[in-house]
Amino acid sequence: MRAMVYRGPYRVRVEEKDVPRIEHPNDAIVRVTLAAICGSDLHLYHGLMPDTRVGTTFGHEFIGVVESVGSSVQSLVPGDRVMVPFNISCGSCFYCARGMLSNCHNVNPNATAVGGIYGYSHTAGGYDGGQAEYVRVPFADVGPTLIPEWMHDEDAVLLTDATATGYFGAQLGEIREGDVVVVFGAGPVGLVAARSAWLMGAGRVIVVDHLDYRLEKARTFAQTETVNFAEHDDVVVHLKRITDHLGADVAIDSVGAEADGNFRQHVTGAKLKLQGGSAVALNWAIDSVRKGATISVMGAYGPIPNSVKFGDAVNKGLTLRMNQCPVKRQWPRLFEHVRNGHLTPRDLVTHRIPLEHIAEGYHIFSSKLDDCLKPLIVPTPA
Amino acid sequence: MAYRPQKPPLPETSEQLRARIPGWGVDLDPAGRPSVPQEVFDPGAYGARWEFPERQPELHPRERSIEHAFLTPVFSTACPPKGLSGVVRRYAYRRFSEGRAAHWLLLVAADRIDTLESTAASYASKRPDNPFTETGVRAEFSHHGIRSRVGRGRADVKHTWMDPLVVAGPWVAAGTGIAVGASAALRRLNRAR
Ligand SMILES: [Zn+2]
Ligand SMILES: [Zn+2]
């Protein structure tokens, strides 16, 4: 089969690989019909995630058709059209039994702090991802879900991570009616978080980024106010000014490890890998919110320590909430939101790239060419 | 103002927001939000018919975190450790927990070694690496490389010049290492003669 393969920092190509096999009775093999590149794939692409091995296939956002199933699989049969959460979950460990599907303890031998994720380095279990023609899907009775008849494929693939994660980010913010919410990062996750904040009753939503085309999207897709941090000498002071010198009630960090805006942080974190990424957005969130505020962290950070302004968080009495999104748990509610138009994920798609051109796809997304917001990957037809 | 008791007034009332934004407030009640509370004990809610999953056979020794009691019942067999980078990876897993910086720094070092040895090996194979096509820089010409960057106030453009150094860095370091090693060996040889 054809599959995207990592060759080293900033280098990927398409290779011929063996079609994955059933390795456990509850496995399924899924033929991918649509995949996506995620902002967090860029952390892998830039060599930021420890134990990213040459030869790995990325891709944790994909939908497809069940090709074959293991002997114990009961909920799926070959031919089923499925969407697959980015989390791999056993369904029965201490965490899965409590609904913490992103924190499964039975699927990632490489780390106890991280669950299992498709195509997200061996730190997340080393599973090959969906930017390929076929993918092995463990625990087929737990993760994959039939794509509803009415759902558009592009909405389905965006529900496997970005939409679910954005909504979850707003949810962890514990938004109450009339709260002022600041969202750092106008990528797909941040834009969905901003829109979800309205659904949860926010009184004011402000999106912060430095890319004008993304801020324009925030205004049209999520109907929010916007702040371009590159236009302000000190964005923390600006955010204080526009919130009556109080600060926001809730902040959502949907940037993560490659935040820009502070040269020292970006270079030591994202370029030189001397810390687990750059914590610029998180520090801006800590400093700009009001005392007693809640900060929800949705951006991806690696396991290497970061320089986070923890003292300010303590002294301001902040609540920091974070986790990877337990995708499947969000789905019933999110399906309703997509069906009645309260969330419109596929409006975020800007590029549809054939698998064979995935190297260009990564470059376009990484370098933000062509106003790229969300690139989809279309596997070569068989 | 933060200096007085009341919360500052909002630019729009809830009624105005409800009229302007489709779906405003439909998830106002936290009880209706899907992951509230975070932990709800309900084993079997997600399709598991087992308390502990059947074990996937371990056909080859599989590295694992020493914080785990045993190899997890399901695991990936893709890209097993290989070469010198594999030796470093196995050592990082065997010796250090996830709590130790050495664990992660060794894995990052192994990643760089892996890039070097895999690229070197590719030149002896039928599929040599091609840095030009693999970096996807061709898209600069087909997807408005200049127009996307210039005059748009992008913060990231200030350090784009570093990207080639990041890609080439390990190669330069390895090349320098080999050159230094070789000249030292030559000197020693000359002295011995
Ligand atoms: Zn993702
Ligand atoms: Zn589990």
PDB file of N, CA, C and O in Angstrom, chain A residues 7 11 23-24 47 51 53-54 72 97 108-109 112-113 126 136 141 167 171 175 177 199 202 210 249 260 266 271 329-330 333 337 363 367 370-371, chain B residues 7 14 24 27 33-35 37-38 42 49 54 63 65 68 75-77 79 89 93 98 111-112 114 119 129 134 140 143-144 148 152 154-155 159 163:
ATOM      1  N   ARG A   7      10.892  10.834   7.331  1.00  0.00           N
ATOM      2  CA  ARG A   7      12.298  10.542   7.022  1.00  0.00           C
ATOM      3  C   ARG A   7      13.278  11.351   7.874  1.00  0.00           C
ATOM      4  O   ARG A   7      14.493  11.208   7.716  1.00  0.00           O
ATOM      5  N   ARG A  11      11.121  16.348   6.732  1.00  0.00           N
ATOM      6  CA  ARG A  11      11.190  15.505   5.535  1.00  0.00           C
ATOM      7  C   ARG A  11      10.206  14.345   5.639  1.00  0.00           C
ATOM      8  O   ARG A  11      10.277  13.548   6.581  1.00  0.00           O
ATOM      9  N   GLU A  23      -3.432  -7.997  14.506  1.00  0.00           N
ATOM     10  CA  GLU A  23      -2.423  -8.499  15.461  1.00  0.00           C
ATOM     11  C   GLU A  23      -3.048  -8.871  16.787  1.00  0.00           C
ATOM     12  O   GLU A  23      -2.387  -9.398  17.680  1.00  0.00           O
ATOM     13  N   HIS A  24      -4.324  -8.568  16.942  1.00  0.00           N
ATOM     14  CA  HIS A  24      -5.040  -8.836  18.189  1.00  0.00           C
ATOM     15  C   HIS A  24      -6.483  -9.130  17.790  1.00  0.00           C
ATOM     16  O   HIS A  24      -6.989  -8.534  16.823  1.00  0.00           O
ATOM     17  N   GLY A  47      10.259  17.494  14.343  1.00  0.00           N
ATOM     18  CA  GLY A  47      11.183  16.734  15.179  1.00  0.00           C
ATOM     19  C   GLY A  47      11.109  17.090  16.647  1.00  0.00           C
ATOM     20  O   GLY A  47      12.087  16.955  17.380  1.00  0.00           O
ATOM     21  N   ASP A  51      11.174  10.251  20.423  1.00  0.00           N
ATOM     22  CA  ASP A  51      10.906   8.911  19.902  1.00  0.00           C
ATOM     23  C   ASP A  51       9.977   8.934  18.687  1.00  0.00           C
ATOM     24  O   ASP A  51       9.020   8.168  18.601  1.00  0.00           O
ATOM     25  N   ARG A  53      10.227   7.885  15.124  1.00  0.00           N
ATOM     26  CA  ARG A  53      11.179   7.056  14.380  1.00  0.00           C
ATOM     27  C   ARG A  53      11.031   7.217  12.875  1.00  0.00           C
ATOM     28  O   ARG A  53       9.909   7.325  12.365  1.00  0.00           O
ATOM     29  N   VAL A  54      12.170   7.210  12.200  1.00  0.00           N
ATOM     30  CA  VAL A  54      12.155   7.239  10.742  1.00  0.00           C
ATOM     31  C   VAL A  54      11.411   5.996  10.260  1.00  0.00           C
ATOM     32  O   VAL A  54      11.660   4.892  10.747  1.00  0.00           O
ATOM     33  N   SER A  72     -12.708 -11.413  17.601  1.00  0.00           N
ATOM     34  CA  SER A  72     -13.584 -11.042  18.722  1.00  0.00           C
ATOM     35  C   SER A  72     -14.407  -9.770  18.447  1.00  0.00           C
ATOM     36  O   SER A  72     -15.154  -9.316  19.309  1.00  0.00           O
ATOM     37  N   ALA A  97     -12.814   2.991  32.094  1.00  0.00           N
ATOM     38  CA  ALA A  97     -14.024   2.671  32.850  1.00  0.00           C
ATOM     39  C   ALA A  97     -14.655   3.924  33.436  1.00  0.00           C
ATOM     40  O   ALA A  97     -15.818   3.912  33.824  1.00  0.00           O
ATOM     41  N   ASN A 108      -0.525   1.840  25.462  1.00  0.00           N
ATOM     42  CA  ASN A 108       0.758   2.488  25.177  1.00  0.00           C
ATOM     43  C   ASN A 108       1.845   1.980  26.100  1.00  0.00           C
ATOM     44  O   ASN A 108       2.017   2.488  27.208  1.00  0.00           O
ATOM     45  N   PRO A 109       2.625   0.972  25.650  1.00  0.00           N
ATOM     46  CA  PRO A 109       3.698   0.466  26.512  1.00  0.00           C
ATOM     47  C   PRO A 109       4.818   1.481  26.715  1.00  0.00           C
ATOM     48  O   PRO A 109       5.525   1.434  27.721  1.00  0.00           O
ATOM     49  N   THR A 112       3.482   5.943  30.412  1.00  0.00           N
ATOM     50  CA  THR A 112       2.282   5.885  31.249  1.00  0.00           C
ATOM     51  C   THR A 112       1.590   7.244  31.288  1.00  0.00           C
ATOM     52  O   THR A 112       0.428   7.335  31.634  1.00  0.00           O
ATOM     53  N   ALA A 113       2.341   8.301  30.944  1.00  0.00           N
ATOM     54  CA  ALA A 113       1.754   9.647  31.001  1.00  0.00           C
ATOM     55  C   ALA A 113       0.936   9.966  29.755  1.00  0.00           C
ATOM     56  O   ALA A 113       0.171  10.911  29.754  1.00  0.00           O
ATOM     57  N   GLY A 126       3.521   4.366  19.267  1.00  0.00           N
ATOM     58  CA  GLY A 126       4.163   3.892  18.048  1.00  0.00           C
ATOM     59  C   GLY A 126       3.232   3.301  17.007  1.00  0.00           C
ATOM     60  O   GLY A 126       3.681   2.617  16.082  1.00  0.00           O
ATOM     61  N   ARG A 136      -4.153  -0.096  10.882  1.00  0.00           N
ATOM     62  CA  ARG A 136      -4.607  -1.043  11.902  1.00  0.00           C
ATOM     63  C   ARG A 136      -5.329  -0.269  13.001  1.00  0.00           C
ATOM     64  O   ARG A 136      -4.768   0.684  13.553  1.00  0.00           O
ATOM     65  N   ASP A 141     -14.130  -2.626  18.757  1.00  0.00           N
ATOM     66  CA  ASP A 141     -15.440  -2.540  19.415  1.00  0.00           C
ATOM     67  C   ASP A 141     -15.565  -1.291  20.292  1.00  0.00           C
ATOM     68  O   ASP A 141     -16.635  -1.017  20.830  1.00  0.00           O
ATOM     69  N   TYR A 167     -14.187  21.796  21.043  1.00  0.00           N
ATOM     70  CA  TYR A 167     -15.358  21.823  21.929  1.00  0.00           C
ATOM     71  C   TYR A 167     -14.960  21.459  23.362  1.00  0.00           C
ATOM     72  O   TYR A 167     -15.382  22.108  24.328  1.00  0.00           O
ATOM     73  N   GLN A 171     -15.205  23.363  26.950  1.00  0.00           N
ATOM     74  CA  GLN A 171     -15.847  22.686  28.077  1.00  0.00           C
ATOM     75  C   GLN A 171     -14.967  22.714  29.327  1.00  0.00           C
ATOM     76  O   GLN A 171     -15.448  22.991  30.423  1.00  0.00           O
ATOM     77  N   ILE A 175     -17.148  27.405  31.253  1.00  0.00           N
ATOM     78  CA  ILE A 175     -17.739  28.704  30.914  1.00  0.00           C
ATOM     79  C   ILE A 175     -19.126  28.848  31.540  1.00  0.00           C
ATOM     80  O   ILE A 175     -19.934  27.917  31.488  1.00  0.00           O
ATOM     81  N   GLU A 177     -22.553  31.709  31.968  1.00  0.00           N
ATOM     82  CA  GLU A 177     -23.216  32.760  31.194  1.00  0.00           C
ATOM     83  C   GLU A 177     -22.541  34.113  31.425  1.00  0.00           C
ATOM     84  O   GLU A 177     -22.311  34.526  32.559  1.00  0.00           O
ATOM     85  N   LEU A 199     -21.774  28.522  22.418  1.00  0.00           N
ATOM     86  CA  LEU A 199     -22.798  27.525  22.729  1.00  0.00           C
ATOM     87  C   LEU A 199     -22.943  27.362  24.244  1.00  0.00           C
ATOM     88  O   LEU A 199     -24.013  27.046  24.747  1.00  0.00           O
ATOM     89  N   ALA A 202     -20.962  32.052  26.564  1.00  0.00           N
ATOM     90  CA  ALA A 202     -19.998  33.133  26.768  1.00  0.00           C
ATOM     91  C   ALA A 202     -20.631  34.482  26.427  1.00  0.00           C
ATOM     92  O   ALA A 202     -21.498  34.580  25.556  1.00  0.00           O
ATOM     93  N   HIS A 210      -1.542  35.701  14.998  1.00  0.00           N
ATOM     94  CA  HIS A 210      -0.781  36.707  14.262  1.00  0.00           C
ATOM     95  C   HIS A 210      -1.029  36.603  12.760  1.00  0.00           C
ATOM     96  O   HIS A 210      -0.490  37.385  11.973  1.00  0.00           O
ATOM     97  N   ASP A 249     -12.324  35.909  31.985  1.00  0.00           N
ATOM     98  CA  ASP A 249     -12.713  34.916  32.977  1.00  0.00           C
ATOM     99  C   ASP A 249     -12.170  33.523  32.623  1.00  0.00           C
ATOM    100  O   ASP A 249     -11.965  32.690  33.487  1.00  0.00           O
ATOM    101  N   ASP A 260       4.409  31.139  18.754  1.00  0.00           N
ATOM    102  CA  ASP A 260       5.281  32.194  18.274  1.00  0.00           C
ATOM    103  C   ASP A 260       5.043  33.440  19.107  1.00  0.00           C
ATOM    104  O   ASP A 260       4.160  33.469  19.950  1.00  0.00           O
ATOM    105  N   HIS A 266      10.477  30.696  21.363  1.00  0.00           N
ATOM    106  CA  HIS A 266      10.266  29.929  20.143  1.00  0.00           C
ATOM    107  C   HIS A 266      11.541  29.223  19.718  1.00  0.00           C
ATOM    108  O   HIS A 266      11.529  28.063  19.326  1.00  0.00           O
ATOM    109  N   LYS A 271      12.748  25.423  17.872  1.00  0.00           N
ATOM    110  CA  LYS A 271      13.845  25.196  16.929  1.00  0.00           C
ATOM    111  C   LYS A 271      14.953  24.334  17.546  1.00  0.00           C
ATOM    112  O   LYS A 271      15.356  23.336  16.993  1.00  0.00           O
ATOM    113  N   ARG A 329     -16.440  10.349  23.647  1.00  0.00           N
ATOM    114  CA  ARG A 329     -17.382  10.832  24.649  1.00  0.00           C
ATOM    115  C   ARG A 329     -18.066  12.124  24.218  1.00  0.00           C
ATOM    116  O   ARG A 329     -19.165  12.437  24.651  1.00  0.00           O
ATOM    117  N   GLN A 330     -17.408  12.898  23.365  1.00  0.00           N
ATOM    118  CA  GLN A 330     -18.009  14.158  22.900  1.00  0.00           C
ATOM    119  C   GLN A 330     -19.006  13.919  21.766  1.00  0.00           C
ATOM    120  O   GLN A 330     -19.844  14.780  21.482  1.00  0.00           O
ATOM    121  N   ARG A 333     -23.186  14.471  21.526  1.00  0.00           N
ATOM    122  CA  ARG A 333     -23.586  15.879  21.570  1.00  0.00           C
ATOM    123  C   ARG A 333     -23.115  16.626  20.316  1.00  0.00           C
ATOM    124  O   ARG A 333     -23.849  17.434  19.739  1.00  0.00           O
ATOM    125  N   HIS A 337     -24.853  18.948  17.278  1.00  0.00           N
ATOM    126  CA  HIS A 337     -24.437  20.310  16.917  1.00  0.00           C
ATOM    127  C   HIS A 337     -24.129  20.434  15.431  1.00  0.00           C
ATOM    128  O   HIS A 337     -24.382  21.471  14.821  1.00  0.00           O
ATOM    129  N   HIS A 363       4.588  20.898   3.806  1.00  0.00           N
ATOM    130  CA  HIS A 363       5.294  22.173   3.680  1.00  0.00           C
ATOM    131  C   HIS A 363       4.314  23.350   3.631  1.00  0.00           C
ATOM    132  O   HIS A 363       4.525  24.374   4.272  1.00  0.00           O
ATOM    133  N   SER A 367       4.426  25.976   6.619  1.00  0.00           N
ATOM    134  CA  SER A 367       4.855  27.341   6.274  1.00  0.00           C
ATOM    135  C   SER A 367       3.677  28.280   6.081  1.00  0.00           C
ATOM    136  O   SER A 367       3.865  29.433   5.713  1.00  0.00           O
ATOM    137  N   ASP A 370      -0.494  29.911   1.084  1.00  0.00           N
ATOM    138  CA  ASP A 370      -1.827  29.829   0.485  1.00  0.00           C
ATOM    139  C   ASP A 370      -2.952  29.919   1.511  1.00  0.00           C
ATOM    140  O   ASP A 370      -4.002  29.294   1.335  1.00  0.00           O
ATOM    141  N   ASP A 371      -2.729  30.646   2.608  1.00  0.00           N
ATOM    142  CA  ASP A 371      -3.742  30.775   3.662  1.00  0.00           C
ATOM    143  C   ASP A 371      -4.262  29.424   4.138  1.00  0.00           C
ATOM    144  O   ASP A 371      -5.461  29.218   4.340  1.00  0.00           O
TER     145      ASP A 371
ATOM    146  N   LYS B   7     -18.829  43.317  38.120  1.00  0.00           N
ATOM    147  CA  LYS B   7     -18.240  42.847  36.869  1.00  0.00           C
ATOM    148  C   LYS B   7     -18.523  43.895  35.799  1.00  0.00           C
ATOM    149  O   LYS B   7     -19.632  44.437  35.727  1.00  0.00           O
ATOM    150  N   SER B  14     -27.321  38.763  26.818  1.00  0.00           N
ATOM    151  CA  SER B  14     -27.544  37.379  26.415  1.00  0.00           C
ATOM    152  C   SER B  14     -28.606  37.295  25.321  1.00  0.00           C
ATOM    153  O   SER B  14     -28.496  36.488  24.393  1.00  0.00           O
ATOM    154  N   TRP B  24     -26.439  29.945  20.405  1.00  0.00           N
ATOM    155  CA  TRP B  24     -25.870  30.541  21.617  1.00  0.00           C
ATOM    156  C   TRP B  24     -26.594  29.991  22.855  1.00  0.00           C
ATOM    157  O   TRP B  24     -27.829  29.986  22.913  1.00  0.00           O
ATOM    158  N   ASP B  27     -25.642  24.937  25.288  1.00  0.00           N
ATOM    159  CA  ASP B  27     -24.934  24.114  26.273  1.00  0.00           C
ATOM    160  C   ASP B  27     -24.618  24.920  27.532  1.00  0.00           C
ATOM    161  O   ASP B  27     -23.593  24.714  28.188  1.00  0.00           O
ATOM    162  N   ARG B  33     -23.159  19.010  29.286  1.00  0.00           N
ATOM    163  CA  ARG B  33     -21.895  18.927  28.537  1.00  0.00           C
ATOM    164  C   ARG B  33     -21.326  17.507  28.676  1.00  0.00           C
ATOM    165  O   ARG B  33     -21.359  16.941  29.771  1.00  0.00           O
ATOM    166  N   PRO B  34     -20.785  16.950  27.571  1.00  0.00           N
ATOM    167  CA  PRO B  34     -20.510  15.506  27.531  1.00  0.00           C
ATOM    168  C   PRO B  34     -19.507  14.976  28.557  1.00  0.00           C
ATOM    169  O   PRO B  34     -19.632  13.826  28.957  1.00  0.00           O
ATOM    170  N   SER B  35     -18.517  15.735  28.963  1.00  0.00           N
ATOM    171  CA  SER B  35     -17.516  15.183  29.876  1.00  0.00           C
ATOM    172  C   SER B  35     -17.586  15.830  31.255  1.00  0.00           C
ATOM    173  O   SER B  35     -16.580  15.994  31.934  1.00  0.00           O
ATOM    174  N   PRO B  37     -19.325  15.284  34.996  1.00  0.00           N
ATOM    175  CA  PRO B  37     -17.957  15.482  35.471  1.00  0.00           C
ATOM    176  C   PRO B  37     -16.959  14.650  34.671  1.00  0.00           C
ATOM    177  O   PRO B  37     -17.362  13.791  33.899  1.00  0.00           O
ATOM    178  N   GLN B  38     -15.691  14.934  34.884  1.00  0.00           N
ATOM    179  CA  GLN B  38     -14.674  14.255  34.089  1.00  0.00           C
ATOM    180  C   GLN B  38     -14.717  12.744  34.286  1.00  0.00           C
ATOM    181  O   GLN B  38     -14.618  11.982  33.342  1.00  0.00           O
ATOM    182  N   ASP B  42     -18.405   3.879  34.729  1.00  0.00           N
ATOM    183  CA  ASP B  42     -19.392   3.162  33.930  1.00  0.00           C
ATOM    184  C   ASP B  42     -18.666   2.173  33.011  1.00  0.00           C
ATOM    185  O   ASP B  42     -18.564   2.386  31.805  1.00  0.00           O
ATOM    186  N   ARG B  49     -16.217  -5.806  26.420  1.00  0.00           N
ATOM    187  CA  ARG B  49     -16.887  -6.953  27.036  1.00  0.00           C
ATOM    188  C   ARG B  49     -15.892  -7.731  27.896  1.00  0.00           C
ATOM    189  O   ARG B  49     -16.068  -8.895  28.173  1.00  0.00           O
ATOM    190  N   GLU B  54      -7.707  -9.437  26.127  1.00  0.00           N
ATOM    191  CA  GLU B  54      -6.842 -10.537  25.704  1.00  0.00           C
ATOM    192  C   GLU B  54      -5.481  -9.956  25.327  1.00  0.00           C
ATOM    193  O   GLU B  54      -5.401  -8.848  24.803  1.00  0.00           O
ATOM    194  N   GLU B  63      10.103  -2.844  23.767  1.00  0.00           N
ATOM    195  CA  GLU B  63      10.534  -1.912  24.804  1.00  0.00           C
ATOM    196  C   GLU B  63       9.315  -1.297  25.474  1.00  0.00           C
ATOM    197  O   GLU B  63       8.260  -1.145  24.848  1.00  0.00           O
ATOM    198  N   SER B  65       7.981   1.435  29.035  1.00  0.00           N
ATOM    199  CA  SER B  65       8.302   2.298  30.162  1.00  0.00           C
ATOM    200  C   SER B  65       8.436   1.459  31.424  1.00  0.00           C
ATOM    201  O   SER B  65       7.603   0.578  31.673  1.00  0.00           O
ATOM    202  N   HIS B  68       5.460   1.060  33.825  1.00  0.00           N
ATOM    203  CA  HIS B  68       4.407   0.058  33.608  1.00  0.00           C
ATOM    204  C   HIS B  68       4.757  -1.215  34.375  1.00  0.00           C
ATOM    205  O   HIS B  68       5.923  -1.601  34.447  1.00  0.00           O
ATOM    206  N   PHE B  75      -0.251  -3.473  21.786  1.00  0.00           N
ATOM    207  CA  PHE B  75       0.867  -2.568  21.503  1.00  0.00           C
ATOM    208  C   PHE B  75       1.107  -2.537  20.000  1.00  0.00           C
ATOM    209  O   PHE B  75       0.592  -3.384  19.250  1.00  0.00           O
ATOM    210  N   SER B  76       1.888  -1.553  19.589  1.00  0.00           N
ATOM    211  CA  SER B  76       2.238  -1.452  18.169  1.00  0.00           C
ATOM    212  C   SER B  76       3.509  -2.240  17.887  1.00  0.00           C
ATOM    213  O   SER B  76       4.402  -2.321  18.733  1.00  0.00           O
ATOM    214  N   THR B  77       3.578  -2.802  16.690  1.00  0.00           N
ATOM    215  CA  THR B  77       4.812  -3.491  16.283  1.00  0.00           C
ATOM    216  C   THR B  77       5.499  -2.741  15.144  1.00  0.00           C
ATOM    217  O   THR B  77       6.444  -3.237  14.548  1.00  0.00           O
ATOM    218  N   CYS B  79       7.882  -0.098  13.231  1.00  0.00           N
ATOM    219  CA  CYS B  79       9.186   0.554  13.447  1.00  0.00           C
ATOM    220  C   CYS B  79       9.880   0.123  14.745  1.00  0.00           C
ATOM    221  O   CYS B  79      10.145   0.978  15.612  1.00  0.00           O
ATOM    222  N   ARG B  89      17.714   3.903  22.191  1.00  0.00           N
ATOM    223  CA  ARG B  89      16.302   3.881  22.599  1.00  0.00           C
ATOM    224  C   ARG B  89      16.060   2.810  23.660  1.00  0.00           C
ATOM    225  O   ARG B  89      15.414   3.056  24.682  1.00  0.00           O
ATOM    226  N   TYR B  93      14.720   3.356  27.591  1.00  0.00           N
ATOM    227  CA  TYR B  93      13.533   2.716  28.168  1.00  0.00           C
ATOM    228  C   TYR B  93      13.894   1.835  29.359  1.00  0.00           C
ATOM    229  O   TYR B  93      13.203   1.808  30.367  1.00  0.00           O
ATOM    230  N   GLU B  98       9.902   7.845  32.935  1.00  0.00           N
ATOM    231  CA  GLU B  98       9.432   9.043  32.232  1.00  0.00           C
ATOM    232  C   GLU B  98       9.682  10.307  33.047  1.00  0.00           C
ATOM    233  O   GLU B  98       9.621  11.417  32.533  1.00  0.00           O
ATOM    234  N   ASP B 111      16.600   9.956  18.044  1.00  0.00           N
ATOM    235  CA  ASP B 111      15.876  10.418  16.845  1.00  0.00           C
ATOM    236  C   ASP B 111      16.841  11.011  15.824  1.00  0.00           C
ATOM    237  O   ASP B 111      16.714  10.774  14.621  1.00  0.00           O
ATOM    238  N   ARG B 112      17.811  11.813  16.315  1.00  0.00           N
ATOM    239  CA  ARG B 112      18.764  12.439  15.389  1.00  0.00           C
ATOM    240  C   ARG B 112      19.683  11.375  14.787  1.00  0.00           C
ATOM    241  O   ARG B 112      20.000  11.416  13.597  1.00  0.00           O
ATOM    242  N   ASP B 114      18.926   8.293  14.339  1.00  0.00           N
ATOM    243  CA  ASP B 114      18.070   7.530  13.428  1.00  0.00           C
ATOM    244  C   ASP B 114      17.995   8.227  12.067  1.00  0.00           C
ATOM    245  O   ASP B 114      18.102   7.595  11.012  1.00  0.00           O
ATOM    246  N   THR B 119      19.078   7.842   6.690  1.00  0.00           N
ATOM    247  CA  THR B 119      19.351   8.532   5.430  1.00  0.00           C
ATOM    248  C   THR B 119      20.576   7.927   4.762  1.00  0.00           C
ATOM    249  O   THR B 119      20.570   7.661   3.553  1.00  0.00           O
ATOM    250  N   ASP B 129      17.072   8.771  -0.255  1.00  0.00           N
ATOM    251  CA  ASP B 129      16.373   9.979   0.171  1.00  0.00           C
ATOM    252  C   ASP B 129      16.641  11.107  -0.811  1.00  0.00           C
ATOM    253  O   ASP B 129      17.730  11.211  -1.372  1.00  0.00           O
ATOM    254  N   GLU B 134      11.484  15.653  -0.518  1.00  0.00           N
ATOM    255  CA  GLU B 134      10.926  15.275   0.783  1.00  0.00           C
ATOM    256  C   GLU B 134      10.584  16.478   1.667  1.00  0.00           C
ATOM    257  O   GLU B 134       9.734  16.386   2.536  1.00  0.00           O
ATOM    258  N   GLU B 140       6.656  25.932  -2.623  1.00  0.00           N
ATOM    259  CA  GLU B 140       6.940  27.370  -2.591  1.00  0.00           C
ATOM    260  C   GLU B 140       6.587  28.008  -3.933  1.00  0.00           C
ATOM    261  O   GLU B 140       6.145  29.155  -3.981  1.00  0.00           O
ATOM    262  N   HIS B 143       2.464  27.261  -4.639  1.00  0.00           N
ATOM    263  CA  HIS B 143       1.483  27.748  -3.668  1.00  0.00           C
ATOM    264  C   HIS B 143       1.867  29.100  -3.052  1.00  0.00           C
ATOM    265  O   HIS B 143       1.735  29.298  -1.843  1.00  0.00           O
ATOM    266  N   HIS B 144       2.381  29.997  -3.890  1.00  0.00           N
ATOM    267  CA  HIS B 144       2.566  31.394  -3.495  1.00  0.00           C
ATOM    268  C   HIS B 144       3.468  31.572  -2.276  1.00  0.00           C
ATOM    269  O   HIS B 144       3.081  32.210  -1.305  1.00  0.00           O
ATOM    270  N   SER B 148       2.501  34.584   0.225  1.00  0.00           N
ATOM    271  CA  SER B 148       1.937  34.132   1.505  1.00  0.00           C
ATOM    272  C   SER B 148       2.648  34.743   2.700  1.00  0.00           C
ATOM    273  O   SER B 148       2.126  34.749   3.808  1.00  0.00           O
ATOM    274  N   ARG B 152       2.780  40.621   5.464  1.00  0.00           N
ATOM    275  CA  ARG B 152       1.562  40.158   6.113  1.00  0.00           C
ATOM    276  C   ARG B 152       1.698  40.133   7.632  1.00  0.00           C
ATOM    277  O   ARG B 152       0.848  39.586   8.323  1.00  0.00           O
ATOM    278  N   ARG B 154       3.524  38.488   9.617  1.00  0.00           N
ATOM    279  CA  ARG B 154       3.608  37.181  10.272  1.00  0.00           C
ATOM    280  C   ARG B 154       4.799  37.110  11.225  1.00  0.00           C
ATOM    281  O   ARG B 154       5.922  37.429  10.848  1.00  0.00           O
ATOM    282  N   ALA B 155       4.555  36.677  12.458  1.00  0.00           N
ATOM    283  CA  ALA B 155       5.631  36.596  13.448  1.00  0.00           C
ATOM    284  C   ALA B 155       6.622  35.497  13.103  1.00  0.00           C
ATOM    285  O   ALA B 155       7.793  35.571  13.441  1.00  0.00           O
ATOM    286  N   HIS B 159      11.919  33.975  11.931  1.00  0.00           N
ATOM    287  CA  HIS B 159      12.891  32.915  12.201  1.00  0.00           C
ATOM    288  C   HIS B 159      12.839  31.783  11.179  1.00  0.00           C
ATOM    289  O   HIS B 159      13.389  30.722  11.404  1.00  0.00           O
ATOM    290  N   ASP B 163      15.122  27.402   9.655  1.00  0.00           N
ATOM    291  CA  ASP B 163      14.655  26.062   9.301  1.00  0.00           C
ATOM    292  C   ASP B 163      15.706  25.233   8.553  1.00  0.00           C
ATOM    293  O   ASP B 163      15.940  24.081   8.918  1.00  0.00           O
TER     294      ASP B 163
END
